[in-house]
Amino acid sequence: MERAAAAAAGPAVEGGGVSRRAVRAGGAAAVGAGSRQPSTETLDSPTGSHVEWCKQLIAATISSQISGSVPSEGVSRDYREIQDGHNGYHSEAEPDQVALRDGNKLAQMEEAPLFPGESIKVIAKDVMYICPFMGAVSGTLTVTDFRMFIKSVERDPPFVVDVPLGVISRVEKIGVQSHGDNSCGIEIVCKDMRNLRLAYKQEEQNRLEIFENLVTRAFPVSNGLPLFAFSYKEKFAVNGWKVYDPMAEYKRQGLPNESWKISKINSSYELCDTYPAVLVVPTSVKDDDLSKVAAFRAKGRVPVLSWIHPESQATITRCSQPSVGPNDKRCKEDEKYLQTIMDANAQSHKLIIFDARQNSVADTNKAKGGGYESESAYPNAELVFLEIHNIHVMRESLRKLKEIVYPTIDETRWLSNVDSTHWLEYIRMLLAGAVRIADKIESGKTSVVVHCSDGWDRTAQLTALAMLMLDSYYRTIKGFEVLVEKEWISFGHRFAMRVGHGDDDHADADRSPIFLQFIDCVWQMTKQFPAAFEFNELFLITILDHLYSCLFGTFLCNCEKERLKEEVSTKTISLWSYINSQLEEFTNPFYVNYENHVLYPVASLNHLELWVSYYVRWNPRMRPQVPIHQNLKELLAIRTELQKKVEDLQREAATRSISSSSDRGSSPSHSATPVHTSV
């Protein structure tokens, strides 16, 4: 099932008794060496000059190429479902249109491949894709309920653009007058750092309603339709929904224990509707007190355990801001609760509270009824502000980044342009904050509480990154999947709201690239510690592609309660089903399981770089001639072969050792040298 990754990728052209070690990037111990606001300028707002450039390019293309084209032969939008023998899947086309396609070899060659459950909505011939790198390409446009597919066999090899509709943020119609024909142009703004432009004749628009069909299918939620994930019927050998079992994960961490219990108080999501059903809280805390703490914390998101140190018992707990307000309101149950968290760790008599926000923003939130813990009310706590900017700043930063990487790159001002976006500076701040959290746990043996405002954006970034640094399990493929399921999905990061799945409101101020930033931070860590992670770069890019694609149910909805209501785990397929069915595609051949090593990445701009393989991948001039992941697959095959030889040699050595021992029993003078083999 290789098509799942390809569809999201776009154009085919174009703990076990071992002492824990701190590992710092570049150091001697390195691994391998020892308030909501309207948004006027959104992520995908094109500037006036950009739109004008688009109009001119479409006009020039239509003038030179469309005026002499043959009238298109499309497929009517009024369909009955029939069996299409050509590809083995159901498509929706009139019988006479099928006969037309059967008699047109070119049309057959340019048809879109279909996933099980996918159906065609529109087919239009002689549509121009205006590529910013290769010029205009004429081919067949197919719109399904999952993708927009353009293929031209005029070029060798055939030119293909394959775009999951879920990545589309906005579709704009641009009318162009050319040679007396009223022709149509469309600009498609995507969430994955690219824009697409199409041009076709007005008569095709009148007959097929291409624009309307594209908009309807790209934004199903806004049009009362289900997301494609609920129609996708692929079969996989592995059930990805079984990857994360909260009880098993907490058991792996040694929980419950004498200080911490697994609570079912939120089993009906009544304590907090954005938290998971299974929570870990201090053993001595009564449910009545927990309810009072929930009333004091924003959105009811009480401090709960995310991770516990296997030796010191220092913990990472996460929550939302306290509702202190301008009058410095207090809650004795909340104060006692945090004291109990501190007391659960006998190694320290202090609790560090990391507030991800800027101090000035936290003060503003306090004036609006939120706030932060005062050290007078929490005498054994130390409050640290990490000064990380809010979701609106991050959205604007990514918008600026998109401007400088697509469609053209100014080579002479590349470094200054990247710097002006502040994207890497915000990545640095996240990594620096996570390093401080991990260091307090590992070196300071001190428990920490992490929160921002609501506890589902910056909080998830920081806890997940710190846990990745502290726990080598999360650096395996399955462990990382568990980390994402636990800290992001189950704890209520608002994926539907931040990504805008199937929603046409591209200017929604709640959209923000929070999860993208987290994956970027993970990629930065893999660059600094290339042997410490079992997964490769393709694994991270695949996760991001399907964050948007709506092919899988993994990132749908905003919280566990919503997913249960929508029956996501029974009606959709998990992304992990796809990934875990072909692990060789996503495995790092250089991986070494440095169990119990703590990673401290260098959070300095000198050690960070723009993730070109993701952000600039649509530019063919920026791609390596041979795909890196292909080289990694070859290295993985070599490693597997070498490991097999090592195992054969070890078995041979063991056999000789047994034989030698037998010989020594009968001939004491004979001796043998033991063979020690390692890889």
XYZ file of C-alpha atoms in Angstrom:
679
model
C 0.000 0.000 0.000
C 2.516 2.560 -1.216
C -0.073 4.890 -2.694
C -1.107 6.322 0.677
C 2.210 8.067 1.103
C 2.459 9.036 -2.526
C -0.972 10.646 -2.545
C -0.032 12.927 0.299
C 3.366 13.700 -1.123
C 2.037 15.651 -4.110
C 3.594 16.039 -7.562
C 5.571 13.127 -8.856
C 7.810 15.624 -10.524
C 8.286 18.929 -9.643
C 15.041 1.218 32.159
C 16.914 -2.159 33.071
C 19.461 -1.460 35.759
C 21.657 0.611 33.444
C 22.749 3.984 34.729
C 21.268 6.959 32.903
C 23.617 9.166 30.902
C 23.144 12.736 29.778
C 23.954 13.165 26.113
C 24.645 16.626 24.787
C 24.828 17.375 21.103
C 28.352 18.240 20.063
C 29.760 17.209 23.452
C 32.052 14.403 24.494
C 29.119 12.201 25.478
C 27.270 12.584 22.197
C 25.296 9.607 20.992
C 27.323 7.587 18.577
C 30.539 8.838 20.121
C 30.218 8.024 23.670
C -7.078 36.125 23.731
C -8.719 35.080 20.457
C -8.486 37.847 17.857
C -9.545 38.228 14.217
C -6.823 37.551 11.728
C -6.607 40.028 8.869
C -3.445 38.567 7.354
C -3.678 34.809 7.511
C -1.245 32.029 6.766
C -2.355 31.791 3.156
C -3.271 35.401 2.326
C -1.799 36.159 -1.113
C -0.421 39.631 -1.588
C -1.828 41.820 -4.346
C 1.304 41.430 -6.464
C 1.123 37.657 -6.108
C -2.459 37.565 -7.381
C -1.506 39.870 -10.250
C 1.411 37.603 -11.153
C -0.963 34.671 -11.122
C -3.420 36.466 -13.435
C -0.677 37.419 -15.862
C 0.716 33.909 -15.974
C -2.702 32.375 -16.563
C -3.501 34.959 -19.238
C -0.217 34.321 -21.035
C -0.713 30.577 -20.903
C -4.298 30.716 -22.158
C -3.297 33.111 -24.903
C -0.555 30.835 -26.210
C -2.019 27.388 -25.644
C -5.700 27.147 -24.776
C -7.047 29.132 -27.706
C -6.134 26.361 -30.114
C -7.075 23.417 -27.963
C -9.579 20.730 -28.814
C -12.928 20.950 -26.951
C -12.779 18.990 -23.727
C -14.575 15.760 -23.071
C -15.482 15.528 -19.401
C -17.630 13.384 -17.209
C -21.014 14.674 -16.077
C -21.430 15.478 -12.389
C -24.722 13.534 -12.334
C -23.607 10.032 -11.558
C -24.809 6.553 -10.843
C -22.326 4.259 -9.143
C -21.150 1.497 -11.427
C -18.244 -0.908 -11.408
C -15.267 0.383 -13.352
C -13.440 -2.673 -14.655
C -10.375 -0.630 -15.566
C -9.151 -0.070 -12.016
C -11.209 -2.519 -9.964
C -12.793 0.152 -7.739
C -16.158 1.834 -7.823
C -16.277 5.095 -9.731
C -19.264 7.254 -10.439
C -19.796 7.825 -14.159
C -22.588 7.510 -16.684
C -22.363 4.376 -18.887
C -21.964 6.469 -22.019
C -19.067 8.331 -20.429
C -17.426 5.011 -19.579
C -17.747 3.999 -23.215
C -16.213 7.332 -24.194
C -13.258 6.750 -21.895
C -12.843 3.158 -23.052
C -12.561 4.457 -26.596
C -10.056 7.120 -25.635
C -6.705 5.591 -24.737
C -5.265 8.946 -23.725
C -8.090 9.521 -21.254
C -7.525 6.050 -19.802
C -3.815 6.664 -19.408
C -4.502 9.941 -17.593
C -7.103 8.566 -15.167
C -6.484 8.810 -11.437
C -5.760 5.666 -9.409
C -8.367 5.172 -6.708
C -8.200 4.021 -3.114
C -10.809 1.556 -1.845
C -13.848 3.695 -1.048
C -12.746 6.612 -3.254
C -15.092 7.804 -6.029
C -14.685 10.166 -8.972
C -16.758 13.372 -9.003
C -15.408 15.228 -12.062
C -13.120 14.412 -14.978
C -12.092 17.257 -17.309
C -9.667 17.065 -20.229
C -7.237 19.714 -21.475
C -6.924 21.460 -18.140
C -3.782 23.531 -17.772
C -1.677 23.133 -14.630
C 0.558 26.196 -14.456
C 3.696 24.945 -12.808
C 5.963 27.729 -11.448
C 9.013 25.609 -12.272
C 8.174 23.920 -15.597
C 5.585 26.210 -17.160
C 2.110 25.180 -18.321
C 1.252 21.493 -18.633
C -1.952 20.259 -20.290
C -3.561 17.128 -18.935
C -6.645 15.489 -17.483
C -8.038 16.787 -14.183
C -9.809 14.301 -11.941
C -11.551 15.419 -8.758
C -12.573 12.647 -6.369
C -13.887 12.765 -2.827
C -10.259 12.480 -1.635
C -7.937 14.116 -4.130
C -7.316 16.434 -7.032
C -5.323 14.540 -9.629
C -3.750 15.945 -12.789
C -1.854 13.760 -15.222
C -0.279 14.556 -18.555
C 1.188 11.808 -20.737
C 2.507 14.375 -23.189
C 5.740 14.379 -21.215
C 8.105 11.495 -20.614
C 7.925 10.438 -17.891
C 4.249 11.393 -17.418
C 3.682 14.528 -15.351
C 1.518 13.986 -12.267
C 0.107 16.305 -9.605
C -1.638 14.340 -6.834
C -3.050 16.533 -4.063
C -5.183 15.278 -1.165
C -8.100 17.704 -0.866
C -7.480 17.916 2.879
C -4.345 20.000 2.306
C -6.358 22.719 0.539
C -6.871 25.846 2.608
C -8.559 28.107 0.048
C -9.792 27.991 -3.553
C -10.130 31.236 -5.497
C -11.647 31.760 -8.946
C -9.762 34.082 -11.286
C -11.466 35.102 -14.534
C -9.235 35.885 -17.535
C -10.275 37.448 -20.881
C -8.330 35.998 -23.784
C -8.946 36.015 -27.566
C -12.626 36.706 -27.009
C -13.047 33.532 -24.945
C -14.094 33.987 -21.345
C -11.693 31.506 -19.765
C -11.368 30.459 -16.126
C -8.482 30.301 -13.736
C -8.288 28.825 -10.251
C -5.716 29.426 -7.543
C -5.525 26.754 -4.854
C -3.746 27.707 -1.636
C -2.480 24.717 0.340
C -1.537 24.093 3.966
C 1.671 22.277 3.027
C 3.707 25.230 1.706
C 2.541 25.291 -1.946
C -0.009 26.983 -4.190
C -1.481 25.483 -7.364
C -2.904 27.216 -10.444
C -5.260 25.766 -13.032
C -6.781 27.180 -16.209
C -9.624 25.824 -18.379
C -12.357 26.986 -20.740
C -15.537 28.622 -19.522
C -17.622 26.045 -21.373
C -16.040 23.321 -19.259
C -16.919 25.260 -16.129
C -20.526 25.653 -17.303
C -20.837 21.950 -18.086
C -18.956 20.378 -15.196
C -18.931 23.053 -12.498
C -15.293 22.254 -11.801
C -14.835 25.078 -9.298
C -17.991 24.207 -7.350
C -17.131 20.496 -7.217
C -13.609 21.234 -6.059
C -14.800 23.561 -3.299
C -17.484 21.122 -2.139
C -15.095 18.200 -1.922
C -12.177 20.180 -0.474
C -14.346 21.493 2.378
C -16.766 18.661 3.200
C -17.432 19.784 6.788
C -18.573 23.208 5.582
C -20.831 21.497 3.033
C -22.427 18.947 5.344
C -20.402 16.020 4.022
C -18.223 13.510 5.896
C -14.433 13.618 5.746
C -12.969 11.024 3.394
C -11.380 9.098 6.281
C -14.854 7.707 7.027
C -15.055 6.272 3.466
C -11.514 4.923 3.155
C -11.621 1.100 3.090
C -8.000 -0.031 2.759
C -7.023 -3.209 4.614
C -3.792 -3.359 6.597
C -2.068 -6.204 8.394
C -1.680 -4.113 11.552
C -4.395 -2.358 13.584
C -2.912 1.018 14.461
C -5.691 1.808 16.921
C -4.097 -0.733 19.275
C -0.763 1.101 19.416
C -1.695 3.192 22.446
C -3.179 1.639 25.559
C -3.004 4.149 28.444
C -3.025 1.435 31.095
C -0.113 -0.351 29.410
C 1.854 2.879 28.997
C 1.414 3.874 32.640
C 2.375 0.325 33.659
C 5.551 0.689 31.592
C 6.322 3.785 33.658
C 5.835 1.826 36.906
C 2.401 3.182 37.714
C 0.373 3.023 39.841
C 2.680 3.192 42.868
C 2.362 4.308 46.492
C 2.287 8.004 45.515
C 0.305 7.944 42.268
C -2.947 6.230 41.316
C -4.824 5.648 38.072
C -8.132 7.470 38.388
C -11.362 6.868 36.474
C -12.989 10.082 37.746
C -13.054 11.347 34.152
C -14.393 8.117 32.638
C -17.518 9.983 31.447
C -15.568 13.176 30.691
C -17.470 15.026 33.419
C -14.429 16.343 35.280
C -12.857 17.701 32.099
C -14.384 17.175 28.664
C -11.072 17.729 26.827
C -9.027 15.291 28.944
C -8.753 11.522 28.406
C -10.861 9.081 30.425
C -7.784 7.653 32.211
C -5.788 10.026 34.418
C -2.911 9.617 36.879
C -3.229 11.738 40.030
C -1.733 11.697 43.549
C -2.965 8.738 45.614
C -4.112 10.824 48.573
C -6.302 13.228 46.579
C -10.049 12.754 47.023
C -12.416 13.085 44.081
C -14.282 15.984 45.736
C -11.055 17.949 46.056
C -10.121 17.114 42.472
C -13.446 18.564 41.316
C -12.670 21.795 43.195
C -9.250 21.962 41.582
C -10.912 21.467 38.175
C -13.243 24.384 38.883
C -10.175 26.566 39.571
C -8.228 25.541 36.472
C -9.090 26.829 32.968
C -11.308 24.394 31.054
C -11.149 22.047 34.065
C -7.696 20.853 33.024
C -6.281 19.815 36.400
C -2.585 18.923 36.927
C -2.153 15.253 35.959
C 0.935 13.124 35.495
C 2.520 12.753 32.067
C 5.808 11.051 32.975
C 7.677 9.825 36.052
C 11.433 9.342 36.389
C 12.194 5.640 36.963
C 14.773 6.347 39.676
C 14.156 9.713 41.370
C 10.343 9.617 40.978
C 10.448 13.243 39.815
C 7.403 13.878 37.615
C 6.191 15.952 34.694
C 2.615 17.042 35.306
C 0.567 19.129 32.880
C -2.458 21.407 33.310
C -3.966 24.761 32.339
C -3.632 28.168 33.988
C -5.271 28.836 37.366
C -8.272 31.184 37.433
C -6.591 33.706 39.709
C -8.025 36.803 38.059
C -7.281 40.452 38.861
C -8.278 39.990 42.532
C -5.733 37.207 43.166
C -8.331 34.567 43.908
C -7.021 31.493 45.719
C -8.084 27.869 45.978
C -6.817 25.948 48.992
C -7.515 22.614 47.309
C -5.353 23.615 44.344
C -2.568 24.801 46.622
C -2.681 21.550 48.601
C -2.809 19.546 45.361
C 0.439 21.035 44.065
C 2.040 20.493 47.474
C 1.026 16.828 47.235
C 2.680 16.573 43.822
C 5.883 17.959 45.305
C 5.684 15.613 48.328
C 5.398 12.591 46.013
C 9.052 13.169 45.121
C 11.229 12.592 48.210
C 14.339 13.767 46.336
C 13.337 17.430 46.337
C 11.561 19.968 48.509
C 10.689 22.287 45.652
C 8.269 22.265 42.732
C 9.119 24.109 39.514
C 6.174 25.541 37.572
C 7.038 26.217 33.951
C 4.592 28.688 32.417
C 5.151 28.547 28.654
C 3.752 32.025 28.080
C 5.387 35.417 27.982
C 5.145 37.096 31.392
C 3.372 40.098 29.886
C 0.769 37.871 28.200
C 0.187 35.954 31.432
C -0.462 39.294 33.154
C -3.000 40.157 30.449
C -4.685 36.785 30.939
C -4.795 37.440 34.677
C -6.694 40.660 34.069
C -9.211 38.585 32.074
C -9.741 35.982 34.791
C -6.817 33.652 34.175
C -3.328 34.078 35.511
C -0.541 32.128 37.165
C 0.568 30.709 40.506
C 1.956 33.295 42.917
C 4.849 32.141 45.066
C 3.055 33.555 48.115
C 0.128 31.172 47.594
C 2.413 28.296 46.586
C 5.369 28.778 48.975
C 7.390 25.747 47.855
C 6.953 26.456 44.176
C 9.201 28.394 41.818
C 7.515 29.992 38.802
C 9.475 30.227 35.533
C 8.142 31.930 32.409
C 9.489 30.442 29.161
C 8.450 33.478 27.079
C 7.060 31.449 24.149
C 4.785 33.384 21.808
C 1.115 32.574 21.180
C -0.610 30.759 18.309
C -1.208 33.956 16.315
C 2.487 34.827 16.244
C 3.346 31.293 15.111
C 0.764 31.398 12.328
C 2.173 34.680 11.037
C 5.714 33.314 11.188
C 4.776 30.342 8.992
C 3.001 32.651 6.547
C 6.214 34.633 6.160
C 8.194 31.443 5.725
C 5.889 30.288 2.933
C 6.386 33.613 1.161
C 10.150 33.150 0.955
C 10.214 29.461 -0.025
C 7.389 29.242 -2.594
C 7.324 29.533 -5.509
C 10.697 31.231 -5.885
C 13.716 31.576 -3.633
C 15.924 34.663 -3.489
C 19.333 33.018 -3.216
C 21.146 36.290 -2.540
C 19.039 37.047 0.549
C 18.188 33.505 1.654
C 19.675 33.612 5.166
C 18.347 37.083 5.998
C 14.916 36.157 4.624
C 14.759 33.011 6.766
C 15.881 35.044 9.783
C 13.162 37.648 9.171
C 10.429 34.998 9.577
C 11.640 34.201 13.147
C 10.603 30.587 12.538
C 13.895 29.097 13.700
C 13.959 31.427 16.695
C 10.598 30.042 17.814
C 11.866 26.484 17.262
C 14.894 27.397 19.400
C 12.681 28.719 22.215
C 10.641 25.502 22.282
C 13.722 23.310 22.393
C 15.350 25.509 25.048
C 12.238 25.304 27.218
C 12.044 21.526 26.863
C 15.745 21.187 27.747
C 15.168 23.194 30.947
C 12.282 20.899 31.895
C 14.274 17.743 31.157
C 17.299 19.035 33.079
C 15.232 19.849 36.179
C 13.864 16.307 36.120
C 17.114 14.487 35.348
C 19.811 16.572 37.026
C 17.780 18.481 39.592
C 15.607 15.472 40.528
C 12.820 18.037 40.897
C 9.200 17.588 39.845
C 7.793 20.085 37.360
C 4.346 21.385 36.403
C 3.926 22.656 32.842
C 1.104 24.846 31.555
C 0.281 27.668 29.170
C -3.224 29.150 29.016
C -5.464 26.189 28.192
C -2.807 23.493 28.311
C -3.300 21.990 24.872
C -0.801 23.844 22.622
C 2.549 24.965 24.060
C 2.054 22.605 26.983
C 1.852 19.589 24.656
C 4.897 20.794 22.721
C 6.992 21.107 25.885
C 5.931 17.933 27.700
C 6.289 15.767 24.593
C 9.715 17.187 23.729
C 10.976 16.825 27.305
C 9.729 13.231 27.440
C 11.463 12.530 24.127
C 14.718 13.791 25.641
C 14.306 11.839 28.874
C 12.912 8.486 27.727
C 14.577 6.450 24.973
C 11.367 4.430 24.465
C 9.734 7.448 22.828
C 12.594 7.522 20.321
C 11.491 4.195 18.833
C 8.832 4.091 16.110
C 6.147 2.590 18.351
C 7.216 4.750 21.288
C 6.909 7.933 19.251
C 3.450 6.864 18.078
C 2.523 6.338 21.741
C 3.924 9.771 22.617
C 1.811 11.472 19.921
C -1.299 9.503 20.898
C -0.803 10.291 24.583
C 0.461 13.861 24.880
C -1.246 15.278 21.789
C -4.299 13.266 20.796
C -5.659 11.936 24.096
C -4.847 15.100 26.053
C -6.899 17.230 23.698
C -4.739 19.206 21.319
C -7.416 20.761 19.119
C -6.338 19.262 15.806
C -9.603 19.994 13.985
C -9.491 23.620 15.081
C -5.773 24.242 14.567
C -5.635 22.496 11.160
C -9.178 23.244 9.976
C -10.032 19.804 8.606
C -12.674 20.165 5.874
C -13.487 23.740 6.909
C -13.520 26.571 4.354
C -12.883 29.349 6.918
C -9.229 29.847 6.015
C -9.086 33.098 8.004
C -10.072 31.406 11.272
C -7.836 32.899 13.971
C -7.748 29.540 15.787
C -5.615 27.948 13.084
C -1.954 27.594 13.953
C 0.978 25.281 13.098
C 1.518 24.023 16.661
C 1.942 20.332 15.831
C 4.121 21.201 12.814
C 6.466 23.080 15.163
C 6.703 20.039 17.417
C 7.616 17.753 14.505
C 10.162 20.327 13.333
C 11.747 20.272 16.809
C 11.905 16.471 16.634
C 13.602 16.706 13.242
C 16.160 19.137 14.690
C 16.920 16.569 17.396
C 17.379 13.807 14.814
C 19.930 16.003 13.046
C 21.902 16.500 16.266
C 21.596 12.849 17.346
C 21.400 10.860 14.088
C 21.786 7.432 15.757
C 19.390 7.983 18.672
C 16.081 7.667 16.795
C 14.672 4.496 15.266
C 12.622 6.467 12.732
C 13.837 8.422 9.717
C 12.891 11.725 8.108
C 10.263 10.121 5.866
C 8.420 9.004 9.010
C 8.133 12.619 10.207
C 7.125 13.959 6.769
C 4.503 11.207 6.401
C 2.991 12.170 9.753
C 2.751 15.805 8.643
C 1.298 14.910 5.248
C -1.478 12.905 6.895
C -2.022 15.583 9.523
C -3.702 17.396 6.624
C -4.802 14.656 4.206
C -7.891 13.377 6.099
C -7.110 9.899 4.739
C -6.739 8.492 8.252
C -8.685 9.161 11.435
C -5.669 9.684 13.691
C -5.676 13.491 13.729
C -9.419 14.116 13.388
C -11.522 15.948 16.019
C -10.353 17.991 18.999
C -10.412 15.583 21.929
C -11.020 12.011 23.045
C -14.677 12.653 23.867
C -15.333 13.905 20.312
C -13.545 10.919 18.757
C -15.629 8.530 20.824
C -18.822 10.278 19.730
C -17.785 10.165 16.057
C -16.678 6.514 16.411
C -13.351 7.391 14.817
C -11.569 4.222 15.943
C -14.205 1.943 14.398
C -15.175 3.944 11.310
C -11.737 5.128 10.163
C -8.239 3.686 9.798
C -5.285 4.735 11.938
C -2.194 6.257 10.343
C -0.158 3.807 12.418
C -1.827 0.923 10.538
C -0.232 2.211 7.349
C 3.156 2.998 8.879
C 3.486 -0.171 10.950
C 2.609 -2.339 7.959
C 5.808 -1.259 6.188
C 8.289 -0.355 8.893
C 11.286 -0.738 6.595
C 10.202 2.466 4.829
C 10.456 4.469 8.024
C 13.408 2.883 9.836
C 16.703 4.699 10.452
C 19.568 2.339 9.470
C 21.962 4.124 11.847
C 19.753 3.613 14.911
C 21.394 2.359 18.092
C 19.228 1.756 21.155
C 21.010 3.914 23.714
C 18.679 2.910 26.510
C 18.462 5.331 29.432
C 20.439 8.035 27.669
C 19.087 11.543 28.144
C 19.454 13.803 25.117
C 20.187 17.498 25.557
C 20.032 19.114 22.104
C 21.856 22.404 21.655
C 19.107 25.027 21.548
C 21.141 27.589 19.659
C 20.509 29.086 16.227
C 24.043 28.032 15.338
C 22.927 24.410 15.637
C 19.493 24.716 14.030
C 18.644 24.710 10.342
C 15.608 25.166 8.146
C 14.025 21.811 7.305
C 14.469 22.208 3.552
C 13.353 18.639 2.784
C 9.912 19.557 4.122
C 9.374 23.283 3.649
C 11.061 23.593 0.241
C 10.365 20.119 -1.156
C 8.045 21.360 -3.922
C 10.949 23.130 -5.610
C 12.619 20.516 -7.871
C 15.882 22.445 -7.787
C 16.137 21.828 -4.037
C 15.761 18.043 -4.229
C 18.668 15.590 -4.193
C 19.108 13.631 -7.435
C 18.645 10.362 -5.568
C 15.966 10.414 -2.834
C 17.618 10.228 0.588
C 15.114 7.707 1.860
C 16.053 5.387 -1.022
C 19.672 5.466 0.138
C 18.526 4.765 3.688
C 16.524 1.741 2.524
C 19.612 0.369 0.806
C 21.688 0.913 3.940
C 18.971 -0.777 5.996
C 19.136 -3.827 3.726
C 22.919 -3.933 4.114
C 22.606 -3.677 7.886
C 20.060 -6.507 7.949
C 22.391 -8.656 5.862
C 25.350 -7.918 8.150
C 23.300 -8.643 11.256
C 22.338 -12.023 9.790
C 26.006 -12.819 9.172
C 26.832 -11.828 12.749
C 24.126 -14.130 14.077
C 25.427 -16.978 11.911
C 28.954 -16.402 13.196
C 27.735 -16.290 16.789
C 25.932 -19.612 16.328
C 29.034 -21.095 14.740
C 31.203 -19.824 17.599
C 28.801 -21.253 20.154
C 28.865 -24.621 18.388
C 32.656 -24.625 18.340
C 32.745 -23.663 22.011
C 30.555 -26.646 22.922
C 32.667 -28.920 20.747
C 35.878 -27.611 22.300
C 34.547 -28.172 25.812
C 33.740 -31.753 24.872
C 37.218 -32.247 23.465
C 38.831 -30.790 26.596
C 36.919 -33.338 28.649
C 38.746 -36.125 26.813
C 41.983 -34.222 26.069
C 42.982 -31.773 28.815
C 45.872 -30.375 26.817
C 43.572 -28.829 24.164
C 42.522 -25.179 24.582
C 40.276 -22.833 22.571
C 40.096 -19.056 22.192
C 36.544 -17.694 22.674
C 35.150 -15.606 19.819
C 33.316 -12.363 20.658
C 31.413 -10.807 17.789
C 29.514 -7.519 17.836
C 28.022 -5.154 15.344
